[in-house]
XYZ file of C-alpha atoms in Angstrom:
557
model
C -25.335 0.196 1.643
C -24.599 0.078 5.390
C -26.395 3.228 6.439
C -29.502 4.532 8.162
C -31.877 6.693 6.175
C -34.563 8.546 8.080
C -37.282 11.197 7.794
C -37.199 13.803 10.575
C -39.391 16.803 11.428
C -39.445 19.715 13.862
C -42.436 19.589 16.169
C -43.565 22.851 17.754
C -44.173 20.988 21.020
C -41.552 18.214 21.146
C -38.773 19.694 19.027
C -36.723 17.623 16.511
C -38.098 14.098 16.147
C -37.347 11.038 14.016
C -40.498 10.079 12.137
C -39.445 7.080 10.091
C -36.190 5.211 9.461
C -35.007 2.334 7.265
C -31.920 0.190 7.674
C -30.440 -2.972 6.166
C -29.905 -6.174 8.122
C -27.654 -8.958 6.851
C -28.617 -12.633 7.138
C -30.878 -12.374 10.207
C -34.490 -13.159 11.009
C -36.272 -9.830 10.522
C -39.152 -10.614 12.876
C -36.709 -10.772 15.778
C -35.597 -7.229 15.018
C -39.080 -5.766 14.902
C -40.448 -7.980 17.651
C -38.152 -6.524 20.288
C -36.660 -9.886 21.313
C -33.220 -10.027 22.840
C -31.219 -11.624 20.030
C -27.507 -11.602 19.404
C -27.823 -10.165 15.919
C -25.700 -7.294 14.668
C -27.048 -4.344 12.799
C -25.604 -3.779 9.364
C -24.799 -0.195 10.284
C -21.038 -0.087 10.634
C -20.583 -3.851 10.197
C -19.915 -6.187 7.270
C -19.188 -3.298 4.941
C -17.908 -5.619 2.212
C -21.337 -7.189 1.723
C -23.113 -5.195 -0.953
C -26.689 -5.743 -2.174
C -26.944 -7.319 -5.615
C -29.868 -7.111 -7.993
C -33.023 -8.085 -6.210
C -34.683 -11.165 -7.628
C -37.417 -11.855 -5.120
C -38.198 -8.666 -3.262
C -41.406 -8.773 -1.242
C -43.197 -6.297 0.966
C -44.906 -7.659 4.043
C -46.150 -6.578 7.446
C -45.206 -8.176 10.712
C -47.612 -9.498 13.323
C -49.681 -6.788 14.964
C -48.917 -7.995 18.481
C -45.252 -6.968 18.112
C -44.109 -3.435 18.863
C -42.321 -1.457 16.234
C -39.377 -0.234 18.216
C -38.337 -0.793 21.777
C -36.473 2.515 21.891
C -39.397 4.700 20.850
C -41.191 6.851 23.350
C -44.613 5.942 24.625
C -47.752 7.217 22.920
C -48.374 9.756 25.669
C -45.128 11.540 24.859
C -45.695 11.854 21.109
C -48.281 13.890 19.295
C -49.934 12.932 16.049
C -47.313 14.795 14.010
C -44.433 12.987 15.734
C -45.631 9.450 15.032
C -45.480 7.458 11.841
C -46.333 3.978 13.139
C -48.593 3.343 16.089
C -47.303 1.037 18.880
C -49.857 -1.636 18.005
C -49.028 -1.532 14.304
C -46.245 -3.429 12.490
C -43.355 -1.955 10.558
C -42.358 -2.717 6.992
C -39.832 -5.161 5.561
C -38.471 -5.927 2.104
C -36.400 -9.070 1.575
C -33.612 -9.379 -0.974
C -33.347 -13.163 -0.967
C -30.404 -13.333 -3.364
C -28.216 -10.983 -1.342
C -29.685 -12.209 1.979
C -30.453 -8.674 3.071
C -33.620 -7.396 4.716
C -34.603 -3.728 4.571
C -36.598 -2.891 7.688
C -38.497 0.333 8.404
C -39.758 1.463 11.791
C -40.234 4.575 13.881
C -36.756 4.277 15.403
C -33.893 1.766 15.200
C -34.003 -0.933 17.852
C -30.302 -0.922 18.686
C -29.638 1.615 21.492
C -26.388 2.911 19.986
C -27.994 3.441 16.595
C -30.944 5.158 18.233
C -28.590 7.583 19.998
C -26.600 8.304 16.835
C -29.758 8.860 14.776
C -31.355 11.007 17.458
C -28.304 13.274 17.641
C -28.146 13.548 13.832
C -31.833 14.502 13.791
C -31.340 17.267 16.362
C -28.333 18.706 14.546
C -30.122 18.506 11.209
C -33.175 20.544 12.307
C -31.869 22.855 15.026
C -28.078 23.264 14.892
C -26.873 23.038 11.314
C -27.835 25.780 8.863
C -28.223 25.408 5.120
C -28.033 28.437 2.865
C -31.546 29.144 1.658
C -33.001 26.945 4.448
C -33.484 24.109 1.970
C -30.853 21.814 0.515
C -28.165 19.287 1.440
C -25.512 19.689 4.127
C -22.835 17.386 5.549
C -21.663 17.072 9.146
C -20.415 14.512 11.644
C -17.359 12.964 13.287
C -15.764 9.576 13.868
C -17.492 8.971 17.199
C -21.074 9.834 16.223
C -21.031 8.975 12.526
C -21.333 11.185 9.466
C -24.597 12.595 8.201
C -25.875 13.831 4.861
C -28.971 15.904 5.584
C -31.379 17.358 3.040
C -33.588 19.993 4.721
C -36.926 21.107 3.269
C -40.309 22.564 4.291
C -43.858 21.329 3.765
C -46.729 23.799 3.514
C -49.385 23.579 6.236
C -52.254 26.020 6.645
C -52.440 25.279 10.383
C -48.727 25.679 11.168
C -46.911 28.722 12.418
C -45.623 30.493 9.327
C -47.830 28.199 7.213
C -45.026 25.629 6.878
C -43.243 22.880 8.824
C -39.595 21.892 8.786
C -38.486 18.407 7.707
C -35.274 16.674 6.709
C -34.183 13.395 5.169
C -30.902 12.212 6.640
C -28.470 9.438 5.721
C -26.143 8.407 8.554
C -23.141 6.103 8.263
C -19.691 5.632 9.776
C -17.725 5.690 6.505
C -17.024 9.312 5.644
C -15.342 8.658 2.293
C -18.104 6.346 1.094
C -20.788 8.840 2.089
C -19.068 11.736 0.327
C -18.546 9.641 -2.795
C -22.263 8.820 -2.720
C -23.218 12.500 -2.408
C -24.348 13.041 -6.051
C -26.425 9.849 -6.079
C -28.042 10.428 -2.686
C -28.785 14.130 -3.208
C -30.350 13.428 -6.599
C -32.799 10.830 -5.295
C -33.458 12.602 -1.998
C -34.440 15.728 -3.937
C -36.688 13.694 -6.252
C -38.459 12.180 -3.243
C -38.806 15.565 -1.551
C -40.255 17.087 -4.705
C -42.933 14.385 -4.729
C -43.819 15.048 -1.086
C -43.970 18.798 -1.656
C -46.124 18.355 -4.734
C -48.648 16.279 -2.779
C -48.592 18.746 0.129
C -49.037 21.745 -2.176
C -52.244 20.254 -3.573
C -53.665 19.843 -0.065
C -52.493 23.313 0.889
C -54.131 24.932 -2.123
C -57.411 23.118 -1.484
C -57.463 24.288 2.142
C -56.536 27.816 1.191
C -59.323 27.855 -1.362
C -61.797 26.952 1.341
C -60.434 29.417 3.893
C -57.435 31.662 3.388
C -55.546 31.303 6.651
C -52.999 33.983 5.779
C -55.742 36.562 5.226
C -57.539 35.527 8.415
C -54.418 36.037 10.497
C -53.572 39.360 8.920
C -57.109 40.711 9.437
C -57.353 39.797 13.103
C -57.442 42.962 15.212
C -56.817 41.370 18.590
C -54.411 38.631 19.548
C -54.632 36.893 22.904
C -51.523 35.671 24.735
C -52.582 32.117 23.923
C -52.218 32.828 20.229
C -48.452 33.109 20.698
C -48.132 29.915 22.733
C -47.758 26.446 21.410
C -51.096 24.759 21.270
C -52.990 28.037 20.843
C -55.358 28.787 17.988
C -53.228 26.910 15.455
C -53.180 23.122 15.600
C -49.633 21.805 15.540
C -50.594 18.121 15.632
C -51.249 17.360 11.988
C -49.325 14.381 10.676
C -47.470 14.273 7.366
C -50.035 11.771 6.111
C -52.695 14.466 6.478
C -50.519 17.204 4.978
C -49.830 15.176 1.845
C -53.229 13.509 1.605
C -51.505 10.148 1.141
C -52.785 7.435 3.536
C -50.057 4.954 2.458
C -47.297 7.513 2.723
C -44.990 5.519 4.984
C -45.408 2.380 2.912
C -44.312 4.505 -0.047
C -41.357 5.922 1.943
C -40.276 2.427 2.946
C -40.087 1.362 -0.683
C -38.131 4.480 -1.695
C -35.740 4.323 1.261
C -35.104 0.611 0.680
C -34.351 1.225 -2.988
C -31.934 4.047 -2.146
C -30.030 1.830 0.294
C -29.904 -1.054 -2.180
C -28.959 1.012 -5.225
C -26.500 3.093 -3.208
C -24.622 -0.049 -2.225
C -24.588 -1.707 -5.627
C -23.495 1.364 -7.592
C -19.978 1.267 -6.133
C -17.791 -1.767 -6.753
C -14.129 -2.418 -6.065
C -11.885 -2.210 -9.122
C -8.196 -2.771 -9.696
C -6.603 0.484 -10.782
C -3.914 -0.186 -13.357
C -1.037 2.236 -13.592
C 1.443 2.631 -16.437
C 2.901 -0.581 -17.896
C 5.833 -2.228 -16.174
C 8.919 -0.286 -17.105
C 11.458 -3.095 -17.136
C 11.080 -6.347 -19.020
C 10.962 -9.647 -17.139
C 13.867 -12.061 -17.125
C 13.031 -15.524 -18.471
C 15.215 -17.524 -16.139
C 16.553 -21.082 -16.472
C 15.784 -21.796 -20.117
C 17.242 -24.995 -21.429
C 17.371 -26.248 -25.018
C 16.735 -29.980 -25.303
C 18.377 -32.306 -27.785
C 15.267 -32.089 -29.964
C 15.722 -28.330 -30.242
C 12.856 -27.289 -27.971
C 13.298 -24.642 -25.276
C 12.449 -25.918 -21.809
C 11.666 -23.331 -19.131
C 12.033 -24.456 -15.539
C 8.916 -24.114 -13.384
C 11.056 -23.245 -10.408
C 10.504 -19.594 -9.291
C 13.311 -17.073 -9.366
C 15.547 -17.103 -6.309
C 15.509 -13.964 -4.225
C 18.908 -12.380 -3.540
C 17.966 -12.290 0.145
C 17.661 -16.063 0.356
C 20.368 -18.122 1.961
C 23.123 -18.820 -0.643
C 23.803 -22.192 0.905
C 20.159 -23.158 0.477
C 20.253 -21.985 -3.146
C 23.298 -24.124 -3.777
C 21.637 -27.168 -2.267
C 18.553 -26.652 -4.427
C 20.708 -26.181 -7.528
C 22.588 -29.398 -6.899
C 19.329 -31.304 -6.576
C 17.977 -30.040 -9.912
C 19.852 -32.548 -12.067
C 20.221 -36.071 -10.803
C 23.838 -37.140 -10.762
C 25.051 -33.585 -11.476
C 27.520 -32.999 -8.623
C 29.455 -30.049 -9.996
C 30.505 -27.138 -7.752
C 28.391 -23.997 -7.589
C 29.061 -20.263 -7.295
C 27.529 -18.861 -4.144
C 27.947 -15.126 -4.760
C 29.531 -12.534 -7.003
C 32.457 -12.297 -4.582
C 32.945 -16.055 -4.849
C 32.948 -15.918 -8.652
C 35.523 -13.096 -8.645
C 37.717 -15.023 -6.222
C 37.646 -18.129 -8.456
C 38.421 -16.224 -11.681
C 40.710 -13.580 -10.280
C 40.227 -9.839 -10.504
C 41.627 -9.450 -14.062
C 39.492 -12.180 -15.599
C 36.446 -10.936 -13.687
C 37.080 -7.451 -15.105
C 36.890 -8.820 -18.663
C 33.774 -10.894 -17.977
C 31.953 -8.050 -16.244
C 32.738 -5.567 -19.025
C 31.323 -7.858 -21.717
C 28.216 -8.558 -19.658
C 27.510 -4.887 -18.899
C 27.880 -3.801 -22.536
C 25.713 -6.584 -23.974
C 28.281 -8.927 -25.483
C 27.310 -12.585 -25.397
C 28.786 -14.646 -22.565
C 29.300 -18.293 -23.572
C 30.170 -20.685 -20.764
C 31.207 -24.264 -21.479
C 30.908 -26.665 -18.580
C 29.745 -30.256 -18.132
C 27.823 -29.487 -14.929
C 24.402 -27.932 -15.399
C 24.099 -26.790 -11.801
C 27.443 -24.987 -12.122
C 26.157 -23.147 -15.203
C 22.916 -22.154 -13.508
C 24.654 -20.913 -10.372
C 27.104 -18.896 -12.494
C 24.373 -17.158 -14.480
C 22.415 -16.502 -11.317
C 25.227 -14.600 -9.601
C 26.166 -12.687 -12.777
C 22.614 -11.393 -13.185
C 23.192 -9.338 -10.035
C 24.982 -6.692 -12.116
C 22.373 -6.461 -14.918
C 18.764 -5.212 -15.011
C 16.272 -8.067 -15.214
C 15.093 -7.014 -18.672
C 18.627 -7.308 -20.078
C 19.003 -10.954 -19.067
C 18.144 -13.535 -21.728
C 19.417 -16.869 -20.512
C 19.707 -20.342 -21.984
C 21.368 -22.239 -19.184
C 22.213 -25.323 -21.240
C 22.044 -26.135 -24.925
C 23.441 -28.928 -27.076
C 24.314 -26.464 -29.865
C 25.240 -22.832 -30.158
C 22.389 -20.281 -29.918
C 22.757 -16.814 -31.489
C 23.177 -13.673 -29.417
C 19.762 -12.261 -30.350
C 18.231 -15.211 -28.491
C 20.380 -15.036 -25.377
C 23.262 -13.100 -23.907
C 23.935 -15.873 -21.351
C 24.535 -19.252 -23.013
C 25.580 -22.514 -21.415
C 27.166 -25.313 -23.458
C 28.874 -28.610 -22.831
C 32.662 -28.662 -22.864
C 32.760 -30.627 -26.118
C 30.530 -28.169 -28.025
C 32.397 -26.269 -30.742
C 31.481 -22.746 -31.777
C 30.522 -22.218 -35.456
C 33.166 -20.635 -37.669
C 31.067 -17.573 -38.464
C 30.701 -16.855 -34.733
C 34.432 -17.106 -34.127
C 35.231 -14.828 -37.058
C 32.520 -12.178 -36.909
C 30.631 -12.182 -33.582
C 31.554 -10.271 -30.453
C 31.555 -12.649 -27.503
C 33.451 -13.866 -24.480
C 34.041 -17.608 -24.015
C 34.543 -18.961 -20.506
C 35.603 -22.595 -20.117
C 35.196 -24.333 -16.753
C 36.953 -27.684 -17.081
C 36.720 -30.528 -14.585
C 39.935 -31.829 -12.918
C 39.823 -35.034 -14.970
C 39.946 -33.144 -18.268
C 42.559 -30.769 -16.900
C 44.863 -33.716 -16.268
C 44.229 -34.910 -19.838
C 44.930 -31.445 -21.281
C 47.635 -29.640 -19.310
C 47.276 -26.508 -21.450
C 44.242 -25.503 -19.376
C 44.887 -22.894 -16.702
C 44.349 -24.314 -13.235
C 42.421 -22.115 -10.838
C 44.241 -21.277 -7.635
C 41.001 -20.771 -5.757
C 40.323 -22.936 -2.771
C 37.105 -24.719 -1.976
C 34.982 -26.696 -4.368
C 36.723 -25.309 -7.512
C 40.201 -26.460 -6.506
C 42.015 -28.123 -9.466
C 39.346 -26.951 -11.945
C 40.574 -25.436 -15.176
C 39.453 -21.889 -15.980
C 40.196 -20.216 -19.333
C 38.868 -17.111 -21.041
C 38.732 -16.339 -24.760
C 37.534 -12.929 -25.911
C 36.790 -11.821 -29.466
C 37.737 -8.221 -28.661
C 39.984 -6.481 -26.186
C 38.617 -4.610 -23.205
C 39.271 -0.858 -23.527
C 41.247 1.045 -20.947
C 38.254 3.185 -19.995
C 35.319 1.100 -18.825
C 31.791 2.124 -17.772
C 31.552 3.976 -14.482
C 29.334 1.361 -12.897
C 31.965 -1.347 -13.455
C 34.536 0.642 -11.522
C 32.063 1.110 -8.678
C 31.202 -2.603 -8.686
C 34.864 -3.580 -8.434
C 35.426 -1.061 -5.643
C 32.528 -2.589 -3.742
C 33.835 -6.129 -4.191
C 37.324 -5.066 -3.064
C 35.945 -4.151 0.333
C 36.347 -7.330 2.368
C 34.309 -5.913 5.263
C 31.051 -5.991 3.285
C 28.824 -9.040 3.671
C 27.138 -10.610 0.622
C 23.820 -9.096 1.722
C 25.276 -5.577 1.781
C 26.931 -6.148 -1.600
C 23.577 -7.212 -3.060
C 21.973 -4.040 -1.702
C 24.703 -1.856 -3.226
C 24.341 -3.588 -6.591
C 20.573 -3.044 -6.581
C 21.088 0.657 -5.845
C 23.646 0.964 -8.652
C 21.344 -0.739 -11.156
C 18.423 1.508 -10.196
C 20.593 4.610 -10.492
C 21.767 3.795 -14.003
C 18.433 2.392 -15.147
C 16.839 5.728 -14.239
C 19.400 7.443 -16.431
C 18.495 5.049 -19.257
C 14.772 5.821 -18.889
C 15.394 9.554 -18.903
C 17.625 9.315 -21.946
C 15.046 7.177 -23.768
C 12.261 9.665 -23.010
C 14.432 12.567 -24.119
C 15.371 11.003 -27.462
C 11.779 9.961 -28.201
C 10.194 13.280 -27.220
C 11.294 14.963 -30.435
C 14.207 15.597 -32.746
C 17.340 16.538 -30.815
C 20.814 17.262 -32.069
C 23.896 15.405 -30.954
C 24.849 18.481 -28.980
C 21.586 18.286 -27.001
C 22.168 14.615 -26.225
C 25.722 15.371 -25.065
C 24.416 18.079 -22.749
C 21.933 15.630 -21.234
C 24.653 12.995 -20.754
C 26.761 15.592 -18.986
C 23.844 16.418 -16.690
C 23.407 12.701 -15.992
C 27.133 12.462 -15.229
C 27.545 9.853 -17.965
C 30.866 9.744 -19.775
C 31.833 8.643 -23.260
C 32.751 5.161 -22.005
C 29.229 4.806 -20.559
C 27.500 5.021 -23.953
C 27.783 1.291 -24.841
C 26.214 0.427 -21.480
C 23.369 2.930 -21.900
C 22.672 1.659 -25.410
C 22.469 -1.952 -24.223
C 20.431 -1.227 -21.092
C 17.716 0.425 -23.189
C 16.851 -3.113 -24.325
C 15.802 -3.803 -20.732
C 12.735 -1.563 -21.114
C 9.587 -3.561 -21.732
C 7.814 -3.202 -25.123
C 4.610 -2.158 -23.328
C 6.412 0.660 -21.546
C 8.028 1.865 -24.766
C 4.675 1.838 -26.554
C 3.032 3.675 -23.667
C 5.793 6.282 -23.615
C 5.659 6.859 -27.360
C 1.848 7.148 -27.269
C 1.869 9.732 -24.486
C 4.696 11.644 -26.150
C 2.891 11.814 -29.493
C -0.335 12.815 -27.743
C 1.440 15.651 -25.964
C 2.943 16.996 -29.159
């Protein structure tokens, strides 16, 4: 825990003073810190916050050489009275080493670093003279970004020789991280109070023994004459008694070093960084570029998904390099695909894709198939895309809604007679010349002289989903670049996927009549022709999200 913890007291002669402080040092030679040498070390206070103490495996308590001073910033012995000093100038400080974490906990009268001394000194003054705690005992918080933040626990120790028969003390924890200090409030206050209770218990025993010998309160009340010196500091009462005397504990500061060191160590290790997991991913993930081998196994390409923002030309080059000897043309964008097919054929293909009908594409070029499926996925949510880019035999619609086959692959009879699908044939120029019945594409570029034909198992209705009309309007605008078109398509998908999520939540929240569902669809501005799309897009929600939603819904009811 990168903080300073210190014991402070209010002296009747010298005012607020720091008695004893402990701090952590990371991976340095401790004797250089206490010896007052000019080293280039950095204090742990405010630095290396990510290094946290682990469980101590070899913690030792030792004293440094007596010829080294405790703190170079402390005042000379002539300026401090007995009550203001914890360690004499010719005496060493205390150190505990955590060898595993490479952290040393060092205690001295004052911190050696000048900036830390100034920050601690200011916190001490505010703790004992400026800040006020209700009841005069208890924890308070104060500070700012420039001078650090302080948690101060104020308390009093009974003393028969003090003015008012008690002296003011405080234990303060100073650090630069406000949030960390406030989060540590319950832990720090608990152990600071436990330590203070021990000190007060020891002091109360000494106080009661002294009062039994001579009741100072009664003596002061029975005095008939008070001289002016009795009201001055240093008068009849002796304000120079140290805390060691008040508690009757000769090894008090050794004991405080051990407690302060433990608080710093435990305070740092009790908080660890954790990954906060939110609700499950709402949309399922698209398994891209699946390919069924001749042996019947599904092969998934290790190549990552292409981002829509990537250069289409670069994508095409990569696609052409995927299969050695596969030099078929590629589709570079949705606009390019629409230009090759024509607006009417594109309308049929897009409708079947948006409503969940299986798209079967027969082509001898694998890179052409992959580029086609890649551009068509721009109009579908990722969770609705189940792709097998190339297979030697037909695969059913429950496995994939995008299926790539070779030109010679025949569809099974039961598929032709009962399934709903759209078959798109892309025939090479050589086969077109062999079979003149194929329609020749009028598109220029790499698809010139290729044969394009479409076979649909069902007719496209006159009224199509709203999003299809908006997609076609976007593609009709010749002024829009492919990047802008991609952005519009993403916005459209998000808009309608949000409607799907809301509809799914509404239907799962309880029993609702058809009239209630119709009212919700009207609010969502979804028409009757949009229902097939909404029904299919629900399949794009991930199973984890559905389970999470159903669990929370049942818990709420």
